Protein backbone atom coordinates (compact mmCIF):
# COMPACT_ATOMS: atom_id res chain seq x y z
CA UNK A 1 -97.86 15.42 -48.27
CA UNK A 2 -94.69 15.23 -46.91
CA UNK A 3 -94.29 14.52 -43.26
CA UNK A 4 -90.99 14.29 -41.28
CA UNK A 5 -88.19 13.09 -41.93
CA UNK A 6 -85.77 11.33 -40.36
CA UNK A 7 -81.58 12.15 -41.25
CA UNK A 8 -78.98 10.17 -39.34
CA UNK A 9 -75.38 8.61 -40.13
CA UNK A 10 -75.06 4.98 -40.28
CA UNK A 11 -71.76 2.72 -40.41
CA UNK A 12 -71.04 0.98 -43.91
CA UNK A 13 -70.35 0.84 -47.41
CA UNK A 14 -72.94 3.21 -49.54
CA UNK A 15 -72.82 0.75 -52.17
CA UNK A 16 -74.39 -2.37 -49.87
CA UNK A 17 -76.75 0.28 -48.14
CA UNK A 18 -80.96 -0.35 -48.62
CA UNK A 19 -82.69 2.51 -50.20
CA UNK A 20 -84.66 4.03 -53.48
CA UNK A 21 -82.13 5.88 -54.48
CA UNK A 22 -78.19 6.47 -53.63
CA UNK A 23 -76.68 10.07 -54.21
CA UNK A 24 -73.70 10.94 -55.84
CA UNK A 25 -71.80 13.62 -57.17
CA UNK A 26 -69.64 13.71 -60.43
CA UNK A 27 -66.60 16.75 -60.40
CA UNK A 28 -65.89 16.36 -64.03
CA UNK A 29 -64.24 12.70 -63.18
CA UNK A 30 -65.29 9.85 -61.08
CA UNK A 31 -63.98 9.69 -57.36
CA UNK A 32 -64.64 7.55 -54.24
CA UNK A 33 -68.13 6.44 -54.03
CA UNK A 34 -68.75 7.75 -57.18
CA UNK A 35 -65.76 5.77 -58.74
CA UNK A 36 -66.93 2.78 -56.72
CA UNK A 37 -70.34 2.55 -57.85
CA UNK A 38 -69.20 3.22 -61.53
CA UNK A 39 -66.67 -0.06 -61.27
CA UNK A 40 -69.23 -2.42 -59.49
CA UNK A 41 -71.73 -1.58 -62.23
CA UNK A 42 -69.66 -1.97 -64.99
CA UNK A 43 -68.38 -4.99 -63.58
CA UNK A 44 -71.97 -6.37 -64.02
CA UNK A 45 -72.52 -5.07 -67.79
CA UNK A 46 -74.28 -1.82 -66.05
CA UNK A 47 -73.95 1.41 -68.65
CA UNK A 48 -73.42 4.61 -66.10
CA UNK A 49 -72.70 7.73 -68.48
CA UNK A 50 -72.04 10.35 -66.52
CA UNK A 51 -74.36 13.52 -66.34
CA UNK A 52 -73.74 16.52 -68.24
CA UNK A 53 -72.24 19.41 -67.03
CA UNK A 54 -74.28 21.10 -64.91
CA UNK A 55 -76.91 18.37 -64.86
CA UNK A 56 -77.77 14.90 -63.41
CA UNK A 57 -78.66 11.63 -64.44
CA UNK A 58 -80.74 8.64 -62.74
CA UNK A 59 -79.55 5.16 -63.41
CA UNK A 60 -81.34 1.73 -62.44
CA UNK A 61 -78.70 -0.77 -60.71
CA UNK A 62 -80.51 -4.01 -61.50
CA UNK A 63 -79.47 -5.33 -58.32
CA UNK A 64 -75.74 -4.45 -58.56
CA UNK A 65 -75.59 -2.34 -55.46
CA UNK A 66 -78.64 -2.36 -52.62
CA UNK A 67 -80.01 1.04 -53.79
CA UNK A 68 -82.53 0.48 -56.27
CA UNK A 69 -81.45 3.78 -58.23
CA UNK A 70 -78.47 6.12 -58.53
CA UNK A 71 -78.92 9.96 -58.71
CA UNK A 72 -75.58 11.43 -59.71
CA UNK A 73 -75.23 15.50 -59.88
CA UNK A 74 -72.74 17.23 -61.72
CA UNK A 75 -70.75 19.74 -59.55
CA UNK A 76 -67.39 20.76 -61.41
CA UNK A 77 -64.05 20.85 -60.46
CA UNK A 78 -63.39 19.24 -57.46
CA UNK A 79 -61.24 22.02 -56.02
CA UNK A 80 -64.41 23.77 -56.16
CA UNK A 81 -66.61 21.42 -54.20
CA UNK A 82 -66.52 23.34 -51.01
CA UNK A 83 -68.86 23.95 -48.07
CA UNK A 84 -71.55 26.45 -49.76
CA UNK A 85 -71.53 23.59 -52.92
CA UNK A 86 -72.26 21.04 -50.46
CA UNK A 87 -75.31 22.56 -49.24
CA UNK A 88 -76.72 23.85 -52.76
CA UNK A 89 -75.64 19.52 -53.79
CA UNK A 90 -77.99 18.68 -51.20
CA UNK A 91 -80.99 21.03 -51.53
CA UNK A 92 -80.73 20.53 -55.89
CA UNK A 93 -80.82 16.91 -55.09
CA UNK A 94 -84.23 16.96 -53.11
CA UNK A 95 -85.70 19.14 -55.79
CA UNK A 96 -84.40 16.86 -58.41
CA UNK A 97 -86.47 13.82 -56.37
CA UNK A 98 -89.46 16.13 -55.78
CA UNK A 99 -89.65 16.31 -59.56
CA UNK A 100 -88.50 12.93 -60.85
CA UNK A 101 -89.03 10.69 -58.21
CA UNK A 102 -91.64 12.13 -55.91
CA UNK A 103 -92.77 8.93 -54.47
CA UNK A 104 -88.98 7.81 -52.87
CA UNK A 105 -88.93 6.99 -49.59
CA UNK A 106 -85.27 6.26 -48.62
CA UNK A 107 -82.61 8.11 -49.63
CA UNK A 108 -78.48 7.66 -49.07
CA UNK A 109 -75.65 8.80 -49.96
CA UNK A 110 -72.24 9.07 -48.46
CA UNK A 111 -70.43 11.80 -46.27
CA UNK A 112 -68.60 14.52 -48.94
CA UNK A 113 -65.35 16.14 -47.75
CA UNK A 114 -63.13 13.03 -45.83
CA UNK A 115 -59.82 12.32 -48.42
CA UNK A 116 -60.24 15.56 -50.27
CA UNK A 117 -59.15 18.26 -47.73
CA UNK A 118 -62.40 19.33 -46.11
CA UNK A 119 -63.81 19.87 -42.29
CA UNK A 120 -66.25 17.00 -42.38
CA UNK A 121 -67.55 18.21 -39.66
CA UNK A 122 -68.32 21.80 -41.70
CA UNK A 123 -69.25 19.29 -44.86
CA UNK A 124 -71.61 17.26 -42.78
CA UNK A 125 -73.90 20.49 -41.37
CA UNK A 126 -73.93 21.93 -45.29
CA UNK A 127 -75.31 18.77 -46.59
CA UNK A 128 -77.75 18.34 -43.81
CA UNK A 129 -78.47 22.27 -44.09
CA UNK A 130 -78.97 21.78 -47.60
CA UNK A 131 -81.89 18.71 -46.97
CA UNK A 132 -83.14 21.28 -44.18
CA UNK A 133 -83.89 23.90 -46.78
CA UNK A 134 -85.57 21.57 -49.22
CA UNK A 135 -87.56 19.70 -46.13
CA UNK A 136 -89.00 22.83 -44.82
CA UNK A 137 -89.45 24.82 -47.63
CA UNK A 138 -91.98 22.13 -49.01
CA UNK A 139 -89.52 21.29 -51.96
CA UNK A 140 -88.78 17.42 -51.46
CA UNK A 141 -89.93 14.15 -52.46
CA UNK A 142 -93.48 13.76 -51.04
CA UNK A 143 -92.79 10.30 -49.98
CA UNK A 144 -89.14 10.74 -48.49
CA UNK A 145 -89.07 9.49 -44.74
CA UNK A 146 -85.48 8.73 -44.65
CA UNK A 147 -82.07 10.47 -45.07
CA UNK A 148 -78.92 7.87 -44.49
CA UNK A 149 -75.50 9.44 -44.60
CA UNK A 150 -73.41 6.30 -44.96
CA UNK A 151 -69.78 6.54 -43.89
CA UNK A 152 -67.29 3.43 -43.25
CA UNK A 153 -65.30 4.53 -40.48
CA UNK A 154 -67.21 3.73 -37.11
CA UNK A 155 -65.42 6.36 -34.91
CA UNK A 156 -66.01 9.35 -37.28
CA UNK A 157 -70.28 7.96 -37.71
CA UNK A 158 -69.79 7.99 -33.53
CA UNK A 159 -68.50 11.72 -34.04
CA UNK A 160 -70.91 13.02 -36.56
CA UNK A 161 -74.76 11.91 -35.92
CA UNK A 162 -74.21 14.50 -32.73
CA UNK A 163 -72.86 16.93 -34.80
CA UNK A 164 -76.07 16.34 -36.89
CA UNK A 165 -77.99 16.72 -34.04
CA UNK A 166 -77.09 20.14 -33.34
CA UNK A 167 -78.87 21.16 -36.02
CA UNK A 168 -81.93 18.53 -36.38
CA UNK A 169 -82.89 17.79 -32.91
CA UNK A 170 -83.18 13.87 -32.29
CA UNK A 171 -82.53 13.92 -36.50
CA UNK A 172 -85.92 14.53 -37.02
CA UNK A 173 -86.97 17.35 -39.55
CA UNK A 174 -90.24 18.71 -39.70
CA UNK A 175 -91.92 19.75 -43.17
CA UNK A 176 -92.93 22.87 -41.78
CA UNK A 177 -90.35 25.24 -41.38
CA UNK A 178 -92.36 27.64 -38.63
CA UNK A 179 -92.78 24.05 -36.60
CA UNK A 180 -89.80 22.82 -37.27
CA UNK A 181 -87.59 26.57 -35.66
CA UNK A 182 -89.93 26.01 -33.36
CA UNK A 183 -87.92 22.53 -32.28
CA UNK A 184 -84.70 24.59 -32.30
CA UNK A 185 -83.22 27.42 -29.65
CA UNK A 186 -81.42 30.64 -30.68
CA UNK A 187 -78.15 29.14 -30.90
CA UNK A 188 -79.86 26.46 -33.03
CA UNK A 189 -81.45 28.73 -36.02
CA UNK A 190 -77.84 30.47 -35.78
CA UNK A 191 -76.24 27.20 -36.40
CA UNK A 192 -78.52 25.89 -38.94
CA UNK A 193 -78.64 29.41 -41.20
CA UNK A 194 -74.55 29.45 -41.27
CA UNK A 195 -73.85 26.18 -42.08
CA UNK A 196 -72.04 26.17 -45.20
CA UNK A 197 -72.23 29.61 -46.02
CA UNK A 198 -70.41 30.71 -42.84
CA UNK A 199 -67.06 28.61 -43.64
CA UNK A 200 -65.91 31.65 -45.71
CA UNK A 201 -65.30 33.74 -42.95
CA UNK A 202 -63.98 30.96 -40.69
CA UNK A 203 -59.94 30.45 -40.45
CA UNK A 204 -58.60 27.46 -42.06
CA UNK A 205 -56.28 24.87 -40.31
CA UNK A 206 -54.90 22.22 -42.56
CA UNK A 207 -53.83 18.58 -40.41
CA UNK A 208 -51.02 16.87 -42.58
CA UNK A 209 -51.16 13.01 -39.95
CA UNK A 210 -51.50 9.02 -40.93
CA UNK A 211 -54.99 8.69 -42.00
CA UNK A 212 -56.21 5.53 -40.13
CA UNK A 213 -58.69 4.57 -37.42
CA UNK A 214 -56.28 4.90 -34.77
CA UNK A 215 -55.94 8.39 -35.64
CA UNK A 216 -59.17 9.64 -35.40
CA UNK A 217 -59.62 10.17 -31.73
CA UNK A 218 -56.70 11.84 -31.74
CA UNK A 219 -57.46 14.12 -34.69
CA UNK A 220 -61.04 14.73 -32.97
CA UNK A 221 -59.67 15.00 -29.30
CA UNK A 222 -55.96 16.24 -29.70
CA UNK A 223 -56.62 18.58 -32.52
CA UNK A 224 -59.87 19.50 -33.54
CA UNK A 225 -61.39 20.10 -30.59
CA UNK A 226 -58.70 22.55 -29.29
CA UNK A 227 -60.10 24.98 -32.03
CA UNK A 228 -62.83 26.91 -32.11
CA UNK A 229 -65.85 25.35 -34.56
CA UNK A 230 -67.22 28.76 -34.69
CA UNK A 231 -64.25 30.31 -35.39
CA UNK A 232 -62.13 27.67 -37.40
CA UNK A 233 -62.50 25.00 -40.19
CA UNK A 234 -59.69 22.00 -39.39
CA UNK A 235 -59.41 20.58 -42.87
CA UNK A 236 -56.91 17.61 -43.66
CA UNK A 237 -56.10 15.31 -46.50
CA UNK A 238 -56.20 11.42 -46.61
CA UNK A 239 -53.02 9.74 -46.92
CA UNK A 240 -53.31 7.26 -48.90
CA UNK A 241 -55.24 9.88 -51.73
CA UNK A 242 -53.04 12.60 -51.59
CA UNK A 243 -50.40 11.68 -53.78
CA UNK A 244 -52.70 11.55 -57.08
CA UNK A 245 -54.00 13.92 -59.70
CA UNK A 246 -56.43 16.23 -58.80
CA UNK A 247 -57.07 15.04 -54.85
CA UNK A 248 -53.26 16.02 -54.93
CA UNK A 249 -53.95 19.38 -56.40
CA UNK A 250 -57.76 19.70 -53.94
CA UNK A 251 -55.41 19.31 -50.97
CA UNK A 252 -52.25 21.54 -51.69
CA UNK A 253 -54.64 24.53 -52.54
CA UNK A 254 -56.56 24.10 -49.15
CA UNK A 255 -52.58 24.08 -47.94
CA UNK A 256 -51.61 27.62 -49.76
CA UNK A 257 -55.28 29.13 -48.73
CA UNK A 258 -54.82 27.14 -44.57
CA UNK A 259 -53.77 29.77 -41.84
CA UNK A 260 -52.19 27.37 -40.10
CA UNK A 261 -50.78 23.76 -40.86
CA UNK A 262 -50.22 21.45 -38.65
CA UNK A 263 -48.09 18.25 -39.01
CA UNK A 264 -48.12 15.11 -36.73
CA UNK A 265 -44.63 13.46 -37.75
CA UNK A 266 -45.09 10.71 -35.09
CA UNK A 267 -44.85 7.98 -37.71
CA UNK A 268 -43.40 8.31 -41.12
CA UNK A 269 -45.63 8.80 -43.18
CA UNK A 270 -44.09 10.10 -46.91
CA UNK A 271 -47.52 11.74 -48.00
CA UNK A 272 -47.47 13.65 -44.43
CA UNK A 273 -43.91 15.05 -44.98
CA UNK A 274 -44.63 16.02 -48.70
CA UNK A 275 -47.46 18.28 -46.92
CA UNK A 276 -45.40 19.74 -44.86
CA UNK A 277 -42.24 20.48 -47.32
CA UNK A 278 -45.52 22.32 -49.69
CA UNK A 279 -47.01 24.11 -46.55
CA UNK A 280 -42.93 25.46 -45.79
CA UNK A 281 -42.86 26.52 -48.81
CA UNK A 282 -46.10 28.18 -49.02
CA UNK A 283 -44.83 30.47 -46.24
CA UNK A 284 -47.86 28.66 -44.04
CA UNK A 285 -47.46 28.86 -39.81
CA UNK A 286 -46.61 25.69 -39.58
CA UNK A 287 -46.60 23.46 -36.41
CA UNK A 288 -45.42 20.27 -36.28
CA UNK A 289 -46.37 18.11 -33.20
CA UNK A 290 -45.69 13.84 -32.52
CA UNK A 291 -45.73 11.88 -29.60
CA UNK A 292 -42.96 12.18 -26.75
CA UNK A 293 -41.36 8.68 -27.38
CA UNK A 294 -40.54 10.38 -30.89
CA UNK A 295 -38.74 12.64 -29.45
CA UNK A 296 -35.39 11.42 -30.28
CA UNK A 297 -35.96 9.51 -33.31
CA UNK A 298 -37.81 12.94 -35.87
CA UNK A 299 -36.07 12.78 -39.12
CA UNK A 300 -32.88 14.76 -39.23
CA UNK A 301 -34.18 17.08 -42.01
CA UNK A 302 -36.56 18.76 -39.13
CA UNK A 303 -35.12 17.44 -36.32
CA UNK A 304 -33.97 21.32 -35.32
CA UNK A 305 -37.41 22.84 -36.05
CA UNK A 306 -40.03 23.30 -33.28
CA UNK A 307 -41.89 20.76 -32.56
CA UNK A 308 -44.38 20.49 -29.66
CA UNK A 309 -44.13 16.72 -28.13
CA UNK A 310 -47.55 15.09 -26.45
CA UNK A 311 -48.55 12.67 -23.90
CA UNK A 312 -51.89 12.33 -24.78
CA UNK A 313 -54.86 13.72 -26.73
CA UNK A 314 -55.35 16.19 -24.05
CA UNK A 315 -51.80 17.42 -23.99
CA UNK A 316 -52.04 17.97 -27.27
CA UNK A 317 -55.38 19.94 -27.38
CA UNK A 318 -53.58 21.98 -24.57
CA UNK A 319 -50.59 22.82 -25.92
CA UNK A 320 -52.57 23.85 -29.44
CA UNK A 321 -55.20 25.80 -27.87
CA UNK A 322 -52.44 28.20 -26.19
CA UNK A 323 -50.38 27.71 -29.24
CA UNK A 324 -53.29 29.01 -31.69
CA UNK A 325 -53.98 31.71 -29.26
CA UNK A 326 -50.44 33.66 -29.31
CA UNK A 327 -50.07 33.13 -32.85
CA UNK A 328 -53.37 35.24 -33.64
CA UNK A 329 -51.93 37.92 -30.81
CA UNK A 330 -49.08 37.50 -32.73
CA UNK A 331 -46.88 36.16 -29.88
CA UNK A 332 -43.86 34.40 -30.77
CA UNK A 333 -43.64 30.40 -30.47
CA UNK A 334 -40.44 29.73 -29.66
């Protein structure tokens, strides 16, 4: 019988990561981990078909990656993949294991949303909410003891196993639903039953900014955290992926469909400025904030539009907070 089990984020590469079985999606074409796994097994003389539409497929690695097995799901478009997907990806793949692999003890998989324009923070709680479901519902591999959400960038796996935490206290899951509410307060349940399925009525913010690790504490402290999680979804796009096929056309729709954009022009970054030309034209409310020494050295092509300058990350989350708020009173900005 299935006892608790354990979910928490842990720094590396997915592909190098211990377990019985790795999960991946396929949206009609191979992409980051999925794409990565598909290489290092071909490399090695590894077939990896993909699954059918609307199906999966299990493949055995032979020692090519650390996971024993891969589990790939079909999703569909990858414009599609959104928050309410993520959680139905991870509750169909528990059920999948329940019925095919029943006896797997570890399972990982990587974080779904980073480089393709979601909120991970949004796509983190819907995958989690989705392996909730399955846990305490009774629907999940008898065996399973371990969830590992593997992610490369340290500062975002510092950001996110506390996020996870806010919905599985200590990242512990009980198989018993009535035991496991039990574990959680009000606020908790609240959290836990909109996840995913709440981002629909949240308002979207889309960050155009370089895409590195010395932008993530300010994307966390200077921008994301002067919204509203309740109320908002702060979705960006990375940098180095935006430029190509259909991540390209993934993050210009989250553009046209964002109620705000916001652009951080402190370095020149050409992917960043392609963003923001798209989000102009898309009639978006754009803001477009960079660091006070770049104050006299923006581009001469918006060099006369607004632009709110920063000291810090908690200038920043200042001046967007206020910001934010007269736009929805519809207060002018200038």
């Amino acid at each position: 019988m299935l006892g608790e089990v354990r979910i928490e984020v842990r720094h590396g590469d997915v592909l190098d990561t211990p377990a019985d079985v790795l999960l991946l999606k396929y949206a009609e074409r191979h992409y980051g981990a999925d794409l990565a796994a598909h290489r290092r097994l071909a490399s090695k003389g590894i077939d990896s078909p993909p699954p059918p539409p609307g199906g999966y497929s299990f493949v055995r690695t032979g020692g090519a990656l650390a996971a024993a097995e891969i589990l790939t799901i079909a999703v569909g478009p990858l414009g599609s993949f959104e928050y309410e997907e993520i959680r139905q990806f991870g509750s169909d793949a528990l059920r999948i294991l329940a019925s095919e692999r029943p006896s797997v003890r570890v399972l990982a998989g990587p974080i779904h949303g980073p480089g393709t324009g979601l909120d991970e923070v949004e796509a983190v709680k819907s995958l989690v909410a989705g392996f909730v479901d399955e846990i305490t519902g009774g629907d999940a591999p008898a065996g399973l003891e371990r969830i590992v959400i593997v992610e490369r960038n340290l500062s975002r796996v510092r950001w996110l196993q506390p996020v996870i935490e806010t919905l599985v206290p200590n990242g512990v899951v009980a198989n018993d639903r009535g035991t496991f509410e039990r574990s959680l307060d009000a606020t908790g349940v609240s959290r836990l039953a909109g996840a995913g399925v709440g981002a629909r009525d949240k308002q979207r913010v889309f960050v155009a900014m370089e895409f590195d690790d010395d932008s993530e504490d300010l994307f966390r402290f200077g921008i994301y955290e002067a919204l509203d999680e309740d109320a908002f979804l702060c979705e960006r796009g990375d940098s180095d992926l935006a430029a190509t096929g259909d991540i390209l056309e993934s993050v210009l729709g989250k553009i046209r469909n964002a109620d705000y954009f916001i652009a951080d022009v402190t370095k020149d970054n050409p992917n960043v400025f392609l963003e923001l030309g798209f989000a102009w034209g898309a009639d978006r409310n754009v803001l477009i904030v960079a660091r006070e020494s770049r104050r006299e050295a923006l581009p001469f092509n918006i060099r006369n539009q607004r632009t709110i300058f920063y000291r810090n990350h908690g200038h920043l989350q200042e001046q967007l907070r206020d910001t934010i708020r007269r736009l929805g009173q519809g207060a002018p900005t200038g």
